[in-house]
Short mmCIF file of C-alpha atoms in Angstrom, two decimals:
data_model
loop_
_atom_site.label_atom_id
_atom_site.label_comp_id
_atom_site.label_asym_id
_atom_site.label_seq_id
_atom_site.Cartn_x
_atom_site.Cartn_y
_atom_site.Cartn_z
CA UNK A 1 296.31 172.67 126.53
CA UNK A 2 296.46 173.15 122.68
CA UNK A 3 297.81 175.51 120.01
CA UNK A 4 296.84 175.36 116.79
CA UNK A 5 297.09 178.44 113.77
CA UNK A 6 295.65 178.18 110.55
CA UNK A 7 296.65 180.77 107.67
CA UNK A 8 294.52 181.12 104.64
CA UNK A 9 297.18 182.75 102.08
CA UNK A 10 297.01 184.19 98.45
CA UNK A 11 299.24 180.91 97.60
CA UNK A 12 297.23 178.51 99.51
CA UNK A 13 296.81 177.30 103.11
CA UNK A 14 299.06 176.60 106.46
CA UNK A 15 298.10 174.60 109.61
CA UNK A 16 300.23 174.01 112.58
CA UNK A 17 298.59 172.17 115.87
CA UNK A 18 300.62 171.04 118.49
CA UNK A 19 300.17 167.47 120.13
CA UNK A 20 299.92 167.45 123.41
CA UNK A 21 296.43 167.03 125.79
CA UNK A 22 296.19 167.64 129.47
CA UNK A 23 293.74 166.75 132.13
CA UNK A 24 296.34 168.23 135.24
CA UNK A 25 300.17 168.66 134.95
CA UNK A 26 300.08 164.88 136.35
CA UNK A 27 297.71 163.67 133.13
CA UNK A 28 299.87 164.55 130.21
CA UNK A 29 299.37 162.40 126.50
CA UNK A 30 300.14 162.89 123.10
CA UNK A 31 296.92 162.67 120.97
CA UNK A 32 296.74 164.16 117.06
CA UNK A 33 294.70 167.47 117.49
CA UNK A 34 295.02 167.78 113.42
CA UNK A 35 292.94 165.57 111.09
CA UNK A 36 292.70 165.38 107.14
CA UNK A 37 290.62 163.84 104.12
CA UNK A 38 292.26 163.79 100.90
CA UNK A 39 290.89 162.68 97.75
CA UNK A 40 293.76 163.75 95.54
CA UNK A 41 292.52 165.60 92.04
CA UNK A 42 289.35 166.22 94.27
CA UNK A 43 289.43 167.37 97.45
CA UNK A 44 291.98 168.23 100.34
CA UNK A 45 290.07 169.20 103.98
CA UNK A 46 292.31 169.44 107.43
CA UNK A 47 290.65 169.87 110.77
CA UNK A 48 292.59 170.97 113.72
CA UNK A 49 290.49 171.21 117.74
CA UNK A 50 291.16 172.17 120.86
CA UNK A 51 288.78 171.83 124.19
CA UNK A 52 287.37 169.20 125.43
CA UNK A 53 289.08 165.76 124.25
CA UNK A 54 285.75 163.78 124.30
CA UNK A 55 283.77 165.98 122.44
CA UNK A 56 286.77 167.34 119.49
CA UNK A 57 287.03 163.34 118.90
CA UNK A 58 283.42 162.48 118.58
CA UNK A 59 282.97 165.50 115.85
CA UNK A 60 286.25 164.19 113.92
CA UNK A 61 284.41 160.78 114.00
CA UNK A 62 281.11 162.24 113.09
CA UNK A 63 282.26 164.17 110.42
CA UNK A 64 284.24 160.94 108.79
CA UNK A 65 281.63 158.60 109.35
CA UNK A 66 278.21 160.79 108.26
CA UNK A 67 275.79 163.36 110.26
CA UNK A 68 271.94 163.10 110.12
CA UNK A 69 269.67 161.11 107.93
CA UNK A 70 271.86 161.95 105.10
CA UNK A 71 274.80 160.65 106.72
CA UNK A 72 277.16 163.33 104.75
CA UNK A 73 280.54 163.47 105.81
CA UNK A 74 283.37 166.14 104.81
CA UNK A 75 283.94 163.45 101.60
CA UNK A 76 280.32 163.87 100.70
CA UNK A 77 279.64 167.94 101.32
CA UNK A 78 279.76 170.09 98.39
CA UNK A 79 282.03 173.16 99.28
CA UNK A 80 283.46 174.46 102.19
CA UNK A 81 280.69 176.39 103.46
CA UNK A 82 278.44 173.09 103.46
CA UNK A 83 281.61 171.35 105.41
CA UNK A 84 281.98 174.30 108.23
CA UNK A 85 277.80 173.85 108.90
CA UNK A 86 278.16 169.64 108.88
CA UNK A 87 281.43 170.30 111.20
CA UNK A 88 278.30 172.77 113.41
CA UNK A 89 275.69 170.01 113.26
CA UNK A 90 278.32 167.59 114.59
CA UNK A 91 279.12 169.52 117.18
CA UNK A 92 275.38 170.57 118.25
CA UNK A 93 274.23 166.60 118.10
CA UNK A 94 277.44 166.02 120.69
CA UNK A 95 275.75 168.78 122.49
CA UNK A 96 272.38 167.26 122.20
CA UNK A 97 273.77 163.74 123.48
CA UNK A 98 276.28 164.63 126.06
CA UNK A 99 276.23 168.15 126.93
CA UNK A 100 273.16 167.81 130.07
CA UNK A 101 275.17 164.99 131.58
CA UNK A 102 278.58 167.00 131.03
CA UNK A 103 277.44 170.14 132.43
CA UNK A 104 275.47 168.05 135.68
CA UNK A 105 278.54 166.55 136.63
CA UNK A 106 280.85 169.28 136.11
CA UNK A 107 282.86 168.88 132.71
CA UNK A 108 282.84 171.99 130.44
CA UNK A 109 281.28 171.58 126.44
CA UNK A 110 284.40 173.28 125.21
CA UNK A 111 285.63 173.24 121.79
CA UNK A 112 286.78 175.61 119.35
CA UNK A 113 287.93 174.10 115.69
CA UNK A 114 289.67 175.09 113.28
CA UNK A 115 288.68 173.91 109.30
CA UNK A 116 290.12 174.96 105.97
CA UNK A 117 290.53 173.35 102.65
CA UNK A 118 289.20 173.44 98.68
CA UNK A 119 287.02 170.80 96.84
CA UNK A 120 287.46 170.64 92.86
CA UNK A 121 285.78 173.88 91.16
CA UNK A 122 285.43 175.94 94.54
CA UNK A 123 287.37 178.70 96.31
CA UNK A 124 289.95 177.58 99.27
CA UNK A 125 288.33 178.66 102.35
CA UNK A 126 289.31 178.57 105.94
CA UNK A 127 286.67 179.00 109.14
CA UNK A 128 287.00 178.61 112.84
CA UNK A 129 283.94 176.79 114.23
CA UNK A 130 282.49 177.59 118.05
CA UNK A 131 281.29 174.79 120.46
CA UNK A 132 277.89 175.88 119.52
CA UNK A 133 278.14 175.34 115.36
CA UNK A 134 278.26 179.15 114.82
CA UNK A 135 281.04 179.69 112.46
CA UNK A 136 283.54 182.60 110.99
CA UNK A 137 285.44 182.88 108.25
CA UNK A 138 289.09 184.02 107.61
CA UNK A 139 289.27 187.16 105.16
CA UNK A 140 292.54 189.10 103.34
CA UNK A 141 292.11 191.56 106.66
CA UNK A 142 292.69 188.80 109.25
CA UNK A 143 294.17 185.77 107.43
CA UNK A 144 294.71 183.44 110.30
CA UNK A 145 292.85 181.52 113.22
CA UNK A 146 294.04 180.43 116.83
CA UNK A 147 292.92 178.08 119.07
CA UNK A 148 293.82 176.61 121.97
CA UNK A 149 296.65 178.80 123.92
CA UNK A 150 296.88 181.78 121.32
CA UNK A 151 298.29 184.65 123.54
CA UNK A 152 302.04 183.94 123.64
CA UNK A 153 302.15 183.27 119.97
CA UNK A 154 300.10 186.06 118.92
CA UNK A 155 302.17 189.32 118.64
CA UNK A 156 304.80 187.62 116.07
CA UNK A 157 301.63 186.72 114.01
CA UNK A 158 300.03 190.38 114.19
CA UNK A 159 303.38 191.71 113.14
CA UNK A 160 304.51 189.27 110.67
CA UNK A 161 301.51 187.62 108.84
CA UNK A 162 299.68 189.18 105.82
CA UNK A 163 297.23 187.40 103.15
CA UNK A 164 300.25 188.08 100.43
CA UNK A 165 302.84 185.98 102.88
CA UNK A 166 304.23 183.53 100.87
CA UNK A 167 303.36 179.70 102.06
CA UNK A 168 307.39 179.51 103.02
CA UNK A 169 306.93 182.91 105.46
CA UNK A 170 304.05 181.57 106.75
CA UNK A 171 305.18 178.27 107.90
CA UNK A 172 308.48 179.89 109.63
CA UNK A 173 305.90 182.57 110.98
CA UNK A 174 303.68 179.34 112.34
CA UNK A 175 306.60 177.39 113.96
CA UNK A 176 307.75 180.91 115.83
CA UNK A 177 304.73 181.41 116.80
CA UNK A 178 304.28 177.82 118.06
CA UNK A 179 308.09 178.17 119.59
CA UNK A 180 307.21 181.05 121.97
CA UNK A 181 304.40 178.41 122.81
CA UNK A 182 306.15 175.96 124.10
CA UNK A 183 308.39 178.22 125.86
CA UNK A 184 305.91 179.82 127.88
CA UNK A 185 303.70 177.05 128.72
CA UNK A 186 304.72 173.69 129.02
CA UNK A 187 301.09 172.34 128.67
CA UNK A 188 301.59 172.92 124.86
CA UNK A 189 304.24 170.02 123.34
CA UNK A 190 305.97 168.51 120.88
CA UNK A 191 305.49 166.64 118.12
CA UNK A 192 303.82 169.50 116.00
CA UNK A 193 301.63 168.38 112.84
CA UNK A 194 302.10 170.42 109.68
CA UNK A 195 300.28 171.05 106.89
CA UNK A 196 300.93 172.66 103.56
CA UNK A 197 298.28 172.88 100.88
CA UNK A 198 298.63 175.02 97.74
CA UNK A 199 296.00 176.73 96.45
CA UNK A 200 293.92 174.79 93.03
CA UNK A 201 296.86 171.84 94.04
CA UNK A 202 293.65 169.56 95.27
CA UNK A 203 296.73 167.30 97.15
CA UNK A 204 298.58 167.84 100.27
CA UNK A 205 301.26 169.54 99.34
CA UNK A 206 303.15 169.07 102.91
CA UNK A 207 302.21 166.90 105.36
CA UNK A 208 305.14 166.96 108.40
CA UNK A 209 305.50 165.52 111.97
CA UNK A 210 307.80 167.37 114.00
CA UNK A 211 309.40 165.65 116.62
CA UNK A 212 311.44 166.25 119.38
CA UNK A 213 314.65 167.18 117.82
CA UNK A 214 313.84 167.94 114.65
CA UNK A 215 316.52 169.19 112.93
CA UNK A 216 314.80 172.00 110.99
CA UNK A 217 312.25 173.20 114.09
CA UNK A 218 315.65 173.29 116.22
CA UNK A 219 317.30 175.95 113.71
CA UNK A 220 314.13 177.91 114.01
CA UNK A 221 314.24 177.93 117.35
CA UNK A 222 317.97 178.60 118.16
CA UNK A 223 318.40 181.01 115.41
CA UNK A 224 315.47 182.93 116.47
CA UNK A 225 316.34 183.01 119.61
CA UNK A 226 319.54 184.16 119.05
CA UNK A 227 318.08 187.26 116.64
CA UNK A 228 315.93 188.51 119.09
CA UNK A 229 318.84 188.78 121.66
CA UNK A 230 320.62 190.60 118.88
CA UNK A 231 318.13 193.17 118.12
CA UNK A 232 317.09 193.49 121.62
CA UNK A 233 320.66 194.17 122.26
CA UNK A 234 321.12 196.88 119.62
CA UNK A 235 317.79 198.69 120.89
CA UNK A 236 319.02 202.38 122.08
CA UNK A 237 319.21 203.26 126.13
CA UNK A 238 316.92 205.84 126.97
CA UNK A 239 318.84 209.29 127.09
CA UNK A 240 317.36 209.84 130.50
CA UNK B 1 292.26 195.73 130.84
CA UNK B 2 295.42 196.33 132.30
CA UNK B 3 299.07 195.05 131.86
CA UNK B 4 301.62 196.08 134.76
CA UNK B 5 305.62 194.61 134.96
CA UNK B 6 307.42 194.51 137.63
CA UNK B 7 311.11 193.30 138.06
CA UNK B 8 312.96 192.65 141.09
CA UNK B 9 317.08 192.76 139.64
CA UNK B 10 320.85 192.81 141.33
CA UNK B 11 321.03 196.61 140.87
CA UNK B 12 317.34 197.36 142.02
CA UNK B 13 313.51 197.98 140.46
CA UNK B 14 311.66 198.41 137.50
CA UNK B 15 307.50 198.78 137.73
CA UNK B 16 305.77 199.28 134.67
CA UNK B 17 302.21 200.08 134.26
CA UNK B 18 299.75 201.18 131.30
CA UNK B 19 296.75 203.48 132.64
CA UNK B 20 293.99 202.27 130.64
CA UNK B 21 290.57 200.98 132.17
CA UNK B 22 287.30 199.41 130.37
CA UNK B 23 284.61 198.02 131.65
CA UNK B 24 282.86 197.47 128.04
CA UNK B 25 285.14 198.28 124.70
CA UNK B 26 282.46 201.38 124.83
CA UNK B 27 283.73 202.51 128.46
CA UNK B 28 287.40 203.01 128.24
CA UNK B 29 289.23 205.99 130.38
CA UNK B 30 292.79 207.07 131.94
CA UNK B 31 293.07 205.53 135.79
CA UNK B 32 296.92 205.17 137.02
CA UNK B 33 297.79 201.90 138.12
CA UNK B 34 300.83 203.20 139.99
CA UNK B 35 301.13 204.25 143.52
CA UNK B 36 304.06 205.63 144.67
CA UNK B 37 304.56 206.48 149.00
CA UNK B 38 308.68 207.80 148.94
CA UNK B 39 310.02 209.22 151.70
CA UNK B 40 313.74 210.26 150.59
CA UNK B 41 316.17 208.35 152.45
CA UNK B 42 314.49 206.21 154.42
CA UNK B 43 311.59 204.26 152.39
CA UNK B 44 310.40 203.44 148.79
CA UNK B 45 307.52 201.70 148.06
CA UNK B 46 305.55 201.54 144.67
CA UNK B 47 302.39 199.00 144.23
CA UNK B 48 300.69 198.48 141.08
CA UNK B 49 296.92 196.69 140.72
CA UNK B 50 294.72 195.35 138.05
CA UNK B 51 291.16 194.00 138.53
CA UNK B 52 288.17 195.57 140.13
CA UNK B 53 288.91 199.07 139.71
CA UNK B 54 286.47 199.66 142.70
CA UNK B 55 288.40 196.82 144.94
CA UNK B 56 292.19 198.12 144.09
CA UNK B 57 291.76 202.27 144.67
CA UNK B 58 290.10 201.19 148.01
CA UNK B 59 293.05 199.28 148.90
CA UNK B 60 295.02 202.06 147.85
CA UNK B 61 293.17 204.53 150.15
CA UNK B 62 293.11 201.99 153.04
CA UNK B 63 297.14 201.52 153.02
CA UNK B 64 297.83 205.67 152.65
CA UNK B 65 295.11 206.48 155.11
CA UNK B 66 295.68 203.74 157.74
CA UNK B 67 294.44 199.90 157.71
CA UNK B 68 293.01 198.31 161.38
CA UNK B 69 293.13 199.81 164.87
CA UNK B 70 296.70 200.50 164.49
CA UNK B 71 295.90 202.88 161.49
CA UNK B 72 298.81 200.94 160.57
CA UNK B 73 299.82 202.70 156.35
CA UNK B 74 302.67 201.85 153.95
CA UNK B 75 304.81 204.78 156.00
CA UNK B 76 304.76 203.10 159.18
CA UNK B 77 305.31 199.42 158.49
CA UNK B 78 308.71 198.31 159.56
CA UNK B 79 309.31 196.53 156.41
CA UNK B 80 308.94 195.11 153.08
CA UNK B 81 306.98 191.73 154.53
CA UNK B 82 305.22 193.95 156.88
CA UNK B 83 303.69 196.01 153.99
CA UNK B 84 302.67 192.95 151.46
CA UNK B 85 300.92 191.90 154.65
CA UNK B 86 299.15 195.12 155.21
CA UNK B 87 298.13 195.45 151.55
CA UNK B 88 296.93 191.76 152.28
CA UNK B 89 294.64 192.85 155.40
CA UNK B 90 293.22 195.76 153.01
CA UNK B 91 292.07 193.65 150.45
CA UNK B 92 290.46 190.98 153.05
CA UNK B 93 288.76 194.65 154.83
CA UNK B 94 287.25 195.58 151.35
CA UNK B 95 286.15 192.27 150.32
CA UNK B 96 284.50 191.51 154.24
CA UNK B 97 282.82 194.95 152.93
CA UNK B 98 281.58 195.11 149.82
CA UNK B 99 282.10 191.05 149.03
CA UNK B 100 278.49 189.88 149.47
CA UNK B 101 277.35 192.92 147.63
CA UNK B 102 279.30 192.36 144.44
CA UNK B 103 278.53 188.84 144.78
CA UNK B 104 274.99 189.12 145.04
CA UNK B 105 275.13 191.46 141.82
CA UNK B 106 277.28 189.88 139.63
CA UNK B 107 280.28 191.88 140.29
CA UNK B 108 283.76 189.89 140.40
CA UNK B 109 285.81 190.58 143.69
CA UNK B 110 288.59 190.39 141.51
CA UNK B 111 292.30 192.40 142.38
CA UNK B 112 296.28 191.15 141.53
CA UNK B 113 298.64 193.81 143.12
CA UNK B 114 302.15 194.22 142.41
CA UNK B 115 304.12 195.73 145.17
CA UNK B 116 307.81 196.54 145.22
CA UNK B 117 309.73 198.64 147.52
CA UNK B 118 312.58 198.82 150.16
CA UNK B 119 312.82 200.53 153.76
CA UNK B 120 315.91 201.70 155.17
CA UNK B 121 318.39 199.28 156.48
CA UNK B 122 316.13 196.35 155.25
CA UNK B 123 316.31 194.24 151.99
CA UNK B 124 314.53 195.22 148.75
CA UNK B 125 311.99 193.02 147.76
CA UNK B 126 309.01 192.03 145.65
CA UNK B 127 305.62 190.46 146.23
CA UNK B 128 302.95 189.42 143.91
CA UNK B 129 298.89 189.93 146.44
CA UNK B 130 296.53 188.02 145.80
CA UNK B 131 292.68 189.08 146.05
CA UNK B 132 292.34 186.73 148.79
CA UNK B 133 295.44 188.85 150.52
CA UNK B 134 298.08 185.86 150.54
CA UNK B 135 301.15 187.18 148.23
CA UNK B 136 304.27 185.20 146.99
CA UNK B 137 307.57 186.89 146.66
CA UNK B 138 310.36 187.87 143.28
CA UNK B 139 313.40 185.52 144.03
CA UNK B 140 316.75 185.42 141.55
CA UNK B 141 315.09 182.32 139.68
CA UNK B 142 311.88 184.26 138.58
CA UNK B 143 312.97 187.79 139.15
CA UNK B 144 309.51 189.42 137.82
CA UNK B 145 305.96 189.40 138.27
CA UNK B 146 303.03 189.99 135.44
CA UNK B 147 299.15 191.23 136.43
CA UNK B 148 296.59 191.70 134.10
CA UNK B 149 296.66 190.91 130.21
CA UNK B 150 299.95 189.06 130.51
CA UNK B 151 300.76 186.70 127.76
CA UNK B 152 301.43 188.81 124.67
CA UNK B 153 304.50 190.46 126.63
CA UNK B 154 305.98 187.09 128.35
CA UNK B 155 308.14 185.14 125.82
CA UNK B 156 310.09 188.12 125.45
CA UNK B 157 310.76 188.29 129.26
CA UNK B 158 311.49 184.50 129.32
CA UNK B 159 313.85 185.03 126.59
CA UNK B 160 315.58 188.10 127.73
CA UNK B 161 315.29 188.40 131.66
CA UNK B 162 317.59 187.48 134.53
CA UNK B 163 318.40 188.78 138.16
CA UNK B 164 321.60 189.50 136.71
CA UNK B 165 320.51 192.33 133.46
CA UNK B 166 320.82 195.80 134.55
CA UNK B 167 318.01 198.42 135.18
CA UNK B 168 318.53 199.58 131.60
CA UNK B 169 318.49 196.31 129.80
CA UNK B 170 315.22 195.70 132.12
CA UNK B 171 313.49 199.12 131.48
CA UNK B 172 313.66 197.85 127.22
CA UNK B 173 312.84 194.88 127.91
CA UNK B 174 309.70 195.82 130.41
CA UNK B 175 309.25 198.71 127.21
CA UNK B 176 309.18 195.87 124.33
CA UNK B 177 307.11 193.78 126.59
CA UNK B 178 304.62 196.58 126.91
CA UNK B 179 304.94 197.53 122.93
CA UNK B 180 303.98 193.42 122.26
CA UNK B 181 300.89 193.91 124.89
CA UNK B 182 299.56 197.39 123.64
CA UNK B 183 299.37 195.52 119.59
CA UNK B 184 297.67 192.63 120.47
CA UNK B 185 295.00 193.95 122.82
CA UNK B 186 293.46 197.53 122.39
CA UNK B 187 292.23 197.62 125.72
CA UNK B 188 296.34 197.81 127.25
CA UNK B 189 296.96 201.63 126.41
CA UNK B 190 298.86 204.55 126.68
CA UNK B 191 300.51 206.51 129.03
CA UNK B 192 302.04 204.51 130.56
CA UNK B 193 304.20 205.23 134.29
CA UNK B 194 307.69 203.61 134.85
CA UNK B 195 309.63 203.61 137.72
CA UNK B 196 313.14 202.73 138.34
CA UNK B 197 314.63 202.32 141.43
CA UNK B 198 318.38 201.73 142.27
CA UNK B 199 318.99 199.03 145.36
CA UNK B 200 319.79 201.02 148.67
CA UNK B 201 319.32 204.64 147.12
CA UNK B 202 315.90 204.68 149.32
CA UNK B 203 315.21 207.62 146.41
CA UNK B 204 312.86 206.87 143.42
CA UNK B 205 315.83 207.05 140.59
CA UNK B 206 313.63 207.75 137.66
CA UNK B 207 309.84 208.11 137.54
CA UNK B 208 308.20 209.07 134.09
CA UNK B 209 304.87 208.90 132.27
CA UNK B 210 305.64 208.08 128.70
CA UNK B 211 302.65 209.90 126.73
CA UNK B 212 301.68 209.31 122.75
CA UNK B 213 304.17 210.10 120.95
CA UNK B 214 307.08 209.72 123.39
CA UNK B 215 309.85 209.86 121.30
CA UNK B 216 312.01 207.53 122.86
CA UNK B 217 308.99 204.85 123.18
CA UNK B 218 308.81 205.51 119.70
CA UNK B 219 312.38 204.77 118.77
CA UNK B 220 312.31 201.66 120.77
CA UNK B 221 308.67 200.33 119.14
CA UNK B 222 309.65 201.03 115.30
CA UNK B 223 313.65 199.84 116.05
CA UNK B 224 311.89 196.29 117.84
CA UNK B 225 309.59 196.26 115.02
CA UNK B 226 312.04 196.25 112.21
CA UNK B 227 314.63 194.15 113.93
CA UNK B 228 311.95 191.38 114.47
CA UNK B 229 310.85 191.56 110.65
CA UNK B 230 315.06 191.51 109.51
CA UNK B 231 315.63 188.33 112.07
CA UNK B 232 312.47 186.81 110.69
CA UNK B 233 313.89 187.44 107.08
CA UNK B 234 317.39 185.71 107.71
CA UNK B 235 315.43 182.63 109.34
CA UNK B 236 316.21 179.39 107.31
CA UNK B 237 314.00 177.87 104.84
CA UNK B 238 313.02 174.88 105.46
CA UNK B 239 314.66 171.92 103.18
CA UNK B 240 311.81 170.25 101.70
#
C-alpha cells in the first residue's frame, strides 16, 4: 500500500509519500514512491504514485526520458497544465502497451498520481492525475490530494488544513496524518520522503528522508500521541 | 453508507450505530441499524448490520420471527455462540434466496453484522458475521469490531481503546470515533442509537438516540475539535 498527501498552500507547496510497496504481507520492499526535477532558478516539479508498481515506474521514466514524437519530458513542458496532460499521455501509452495483457491475465491498471510544482513566470499548481490521464486540480476550497491509503489520515487533514496554513503547519499536519497511517495499517512504512517548496523559490526548499527513528518524526509522534490522550481525557462524561 | 462500533470491555457493552442509508448521494433516508431483543433478567442481545439494506432487515426478520424447522429466534437460543450461528444460518437462507437474483442483476450480496449480547448464566460476548455466515469473535487483545465506512474513526480507537477502559471512557471514545466518521464522509449521518450494557445486569443499562443537536454530542464534537487544534498548536517545529 501507499500514502502520499500533497498541499498546495498560499506560501508554497508540501508533499509527503511514504516508502513502502506490497504485493502480499509476505512481499514487502522499500521503493521511492516520490520523484523530482529541479532546474534551480527555473523549474522545481515532484511526482508522488501509488497503484500498480509497474505501471507508476514506467510513467516516472516516460515522463524523464520524453513522450511522443516530440519526446517532451516534465524539463521540456511549458507550465504545469502542459506537465499534468504529458504525465496523462504517459499514462494512456502504458495503457496502450500493457493494459490488454494486464487485464487478460489478471493484474489491475491502477494508478493514481499526484503532481505539483512552478516553472519560471507561471503560477504553482498542484493536480492529482487518474490511471486514465483525466486530471484535477487542487483549489483554495480543497488544498490537498491523497493517494494511496487516505482514510485513516484524513479527518486530521479536514480539520486542520486550510490554503492560508503556513508551510511549517502543514508539514506537522502531513506527518500526523501520515502517523495515524502507519498506525493503522502496517502496509504503509517508513522511510517517508519530504518535500518543501516555497512558492516563486524555483529550488527545493526541503528535501528530507525520514527514517526509522528519526528524531524529529518520533517527537511528532509521541507528543501527539500523548495530546490526544490528554484531551480525550478531559472530554466531559455524559450526565446520563 | 453506514458506520456501526461495537466494543466488547471488562465492565460490559457499547454498540454504536449511525442510521443513515444511500444508495446514490441523491437517495439518502433514516433506516436503524440497531436491533435490540431484551428480555429483563434473563437475555440481552443487540446486532447491528451494514451492507445490502435488503439482505440485513431480512436477517433481522428471520432471527425475531424464527430461522429453520426449529423456528429457532434470538429468544430461544441457549447462548451467545448459539445466536452468531443462527444469524449465520439467516444470512446463508437469504442469500440461497435471493443470491442468484441479485447476482444476475448486478446487485451485491453484500452484509457485515455486529452482534453483541449475553444470556443468563452464560458469558458476554461479541462476534463480528460475515455475509457468507462464518463470524469471528471480540477477545481482550482486540476488544472491538468496525462495519461499514471504518477508517476515518479507527486511529482514535487504536490509540485510546483497551479491554480494560470503562463503559464511559468507551461510550467517548465510540462518540469521537463517530464525530471523525460523520466529517469525512457525508453519507455516515445522524441520529445515531447507542447502547450500553453493564456485564451480568441481563438489563439494557442505557439505550439512547442522539438526534441533531444533542447537546451533549455537541459538547463532546466542539470540546474534541478544539482540543485536537490546541495539541496540534503545541506540536514541535521541526529544526531545520
Amino acid at each position: 500500500m501507499t500514502y502520499c498527501v500533497g498541499m498546495l498552500l498560499e506560501e508554497g507547496l508540501v508533499m509527503v509519500a511514504d516508502s513502502r510497496t506490497n504485493a502480499g504481507v509476505d512481499h514487502i520492499s522499500t521503493f521511492a514512491k516520490m520523484s523530482r526535477w529541479e532546474v534551480p532558478g527555473e523549474r522545481v516539479l515532484v511526482m508522488m504514485t501509488s497503484g500498480n508498481l509497474a505501471v507508476t515506474q514506467a510513467v516516472v521514466n516516460m515522463v524523464s526520458e520524453g513522450v511522443g514524437a516530440e519526446e517532451e519530458t516534465l524539463l521540456t513542458v511549458p507550465g504545469m497544465f502542459a506537465a499534468a496532460r504529458l504525465v496523462g499521455r504517459a499514462l494512456r501509452e502504458v495503457w496502450r502497451e500493457d493494459g490488454e495483457a494486464m487485464e487478460a491475465q489478471g493484474a489491475d491498471f491502477t494508478a493514481a498520481i499526484i503532481l505539483g510544482g512552478q516553472v519560471r513566470g507561471r503560477p504553482l499548481r498542484l493536480f492529482q492525475i487518474y490511471a486514465a490521464g483525466n486530471f484535477i486540480e487542487a483549489t483554495a476550497d480543497t488544498p490537498y490530494f491523497q493517494i494511496g491509503e487516505a482514510k485513516y489520515g484524513k479527518p486530521i487533514l479536514d480539520r486542520g488544513l486550510s490554503a492560508t496554513s503556513s508551510l511549517t503547519e502543514g508539514v506537522k499536519l502531513a506527518l500526523v496524518s501520515m502517523d495515524s497511517t502507519l498506525r493503522s495499517n502496517i502496509s504503509v512504512g517508513l522511510p517517508i520522503d519530504l518535500v518543501v517548496y516555497e512558492r516563486d523559490a524555483l529550488a527545493i526548499t526541503q528535501n528530507r528522508r525520514i527514517e526509522e527513528g528519526d528524531p524529529y518524526f518520533t517527537r511528532i509522534s509521541e507528543r501527539w500521541s500523548r495530546a490526544l490522550r490528554t484531551a480525550f481525557s478531559r472530554l466531559p462524561d455524559p450526565e446520563w
